[in-house]
Amino acid sequence: MAALAATRVALTTLMTIFEKVKKTFQQLNVSDAPGVESLFAELRAAAERERAEFVSRRAADPAQREKFAKALRDRWLARKGGLLAQVDENWLKPAGKELKPAVGKQFNELRRATVGLEFKKLVKAIPLEEAPVVQMGLPLPFEAAPATPRDLTLPGYRRPPGSIHPVTRMQREIEDIFLRLGFRVESGPEVESTYYNFDSLNIPESHPSRDDWDTLYIDAKTVLRTHTSPVQIRSMEQYGAPLYILIPGKCYRHDNPDSTHSPMFHQIEGLAVDEDITFADLKGTLDYFAKMLFGEKVRTRFQPSFFPFTEPSGEVAVSCFVCDGRGCRVCKESGWIELMGCGMVHPQVLRNGGIDPDKYSGWAFGLGVDRFAMVKYDIHDIQLFFQGDMRFLEQF
Ligand SMILES: [Zn+2]
């Protein structure tokens, strides 16, 4: 019995697909869904092949063109004796109860594929005798060498030089200011452990930002980092104190895209850890930064705030560089533009990074690069940064 089955398998591999449609599944020894699917795949491939052959065939005149197309159509779709009719008769109708759903689904797909051969369009696709031969979809320029040598005096192809993306440009501008102050640029993984993203930063299990709505989880212990702050801990562990670093990078949150939100955005984080670092150092540095970025005239404003990883924490705003604080569209008539969150590094966070909070203190800030670019370049939709629209990007 086994030997007989083996012979049958060997025989069916020698058969063409057109011979196979004349046989039943039982005769073909096909008894499961994968077997059915592979038969139908063979048939669809055959349909595609025949279509390609017809398209590369030449006809003497439009009438002959029509005749060819009709022949192909009849071969596949004729009610009597067409290949689909045979499939219906020999495969679909006698199929057992278990195989019927698979066969029915495949049959429908095949029908769609063959109707998709679009025989009417095919008529036009068959070239007439005087038309150049196009073989198997290869476009002409690759077929024939140019008849005349190229004119080498013609101007060459122009490749536009491209430009720096506005977000990258903004990021570099910010980096440059801090590099001049002696900071170093650090980076870290975007797929991050919950330990570095949350626990080490003093964000307890109960903190709302750990909720699914804000964080994209890979698994229970792995997330797409929601901020660049994990790199603070990683750098403290790696280098110890003193430490002056700037951390630019992509962050991810479960936000619906709109004009001010994007599930992927860019942050820059700054961290300074040394002996005798005070809030005055933080204020002085960020005030200097704001003046370097927005002009000597701007003033900074610090307001108390809360973050789990800094104590005390603050929000920094800068007087509007467009209206000088009088109120305009850019500052939404308030005279101030919110810049970033900041604060003195929480002693527990220093401890988590392996730094002794009794000896060292530090400050940190975090800002959104995309938002900075929007304010600086007067852009009203964050989505424009990520849509790859040349009309937008060419302006930078
Ligand atoms: Zn303003």
mmCIF file of N, CA and C and ligand atoms in Angstrom, residues 320-333 335-337, ligand 1:
data_model
loop_
_atom_site.group_PDB
_atom_site.id
_atom_site.type_symbol
_atom_site.label_atom_id
_atom_site.label_comp_id
_atom_site.label_asym_id
_atom_site.label_seq_id
_atom_site.Cartn_x
_atom_site.Cartn_y
_atom_site.Cartn_z
ATOM 1 N N CYS A 320 8.949 85.092 24.601
ATOM 2 C CA CYS A 320 8.763 84.848 23.161
ATOM 3 C C CYS A 320 9.788 85.632 22.340
ATOM 4 N N PHE A 321 10.548 84.894 21.510
ATOM 5 C CA PHE A 321 11.593 85.549 20.725
ATOM 6 C C PHE A 321 11.025 86.264 19.501
ATOM 7 N N VAL A 322 9.732 86.043 19.233
ATOM 8 C CA VAL A 322 9.116 86.721 18.091
ATOM 9 C C VAL A 322 8.583 88.091 18.521
ATOM 10 N N CYS A 323 7.795 88.118 19.622
ATOM 11 C CA CYS A 323 7.145 89.365 20.014
ATOM 12 C C CYS A 323 7.805 89.998 21.245
ATOM 13 N N ASP A 324 8.875 89.351 21.727
ATOM 14 C CA ASP A 324 9.574 89.860 22.903
ATOM 15 C C ASP A 324 8.650 89.936 24.131
ATOM 16 N N GLY A 325 7.711 89.020 24.220
ATOM 17 C CA GLY A 325 6.874 88.941 25.412
ATOM 18 C C GLY A 325 5.588 89.743 25.346
ATOM 19 N N ARG A 326 5.354 90.418 24.227
ATOM 20 C CA ARG A 326 4.131 91.226 24.141
ATOM 21 C C ARG A 326 2.905 90.371 23.820
ATOM 22 N N GLY A 327 3.106 89.229 23.245
ATOM 23 C CA GLY A 327 1.980 88.357 22.891
ATOM 24 C C GLY A 327 1.796 88.290 21.389
ATOM 25 N N CYS A 328 1.849 87.087 20.835
ATOM 26 C CA CYS A 328 1.673 86.916 19.386
ATOM 27 C C CYS A 328 1.175 85.496 19.117
ATOM 28 N N ARG A 329 1.108 85.130 17.842
ATOM 29 C CA ARG A 329 0.578 83.828 17.462
ATOM 30 C C ARG A 329 1.496 82.700 17.940
ATOM 31 N N VAL A 330 2.822 82.922 17.836
ATOM 32 C CA VAL A 330 3.781 81.871 18.193
ATOM 33 C C VAL A 330 3.670 81.506 19.681
ATOM 34 N N CYS A 331 3.539 82.530 20.548
ATOM 35 C CA CYS A 331 3.467 82.253 21.990
ATOM 36 C C CYS A 331 2.018 82.150 22.462
ATOM 37 N N LYS A 332 1.084 82.055 21.526
ATOM 38 C CA LYS A 332 -0.347 81.987 21.817
ATOM 39 C C LYS A 332 -0.763 83.125 22.750
ATOM 40 N N GLU A 333 -0.269 84.316 22.461
ATOM 41 C CA GLU A 333 -0.615 85.552 23.178
ATOM 42 C C GLU A 333 -0.159 85.583 24.635
ATOM 43 N N GLY A 335 3.108 85.496 25.685
ATOM 44 C CA GLY A 335 4.408 86.130 25.853
ATOM 45 C C GLY A 335 5.510 85.138 26.232
ATOM 46 N N TRP A 336 5.120 83.889 26.575
ATOM 47 C CA TRP A 336 6.099 82.887 26.996
ATOM 48 C C TRP A 336 5.975 81.611 26.166
ATOM 49 N N ILE A 337 7.082 80.933 25.973
ATOM 50 C CA ILE A 337 7.079 79.651 25.283
ATOM 51 C C ILE A 337 7.663 78.600 26.222
HETATM 52 ZN ZN ZN B 1 5.011 85.931 21.030
#
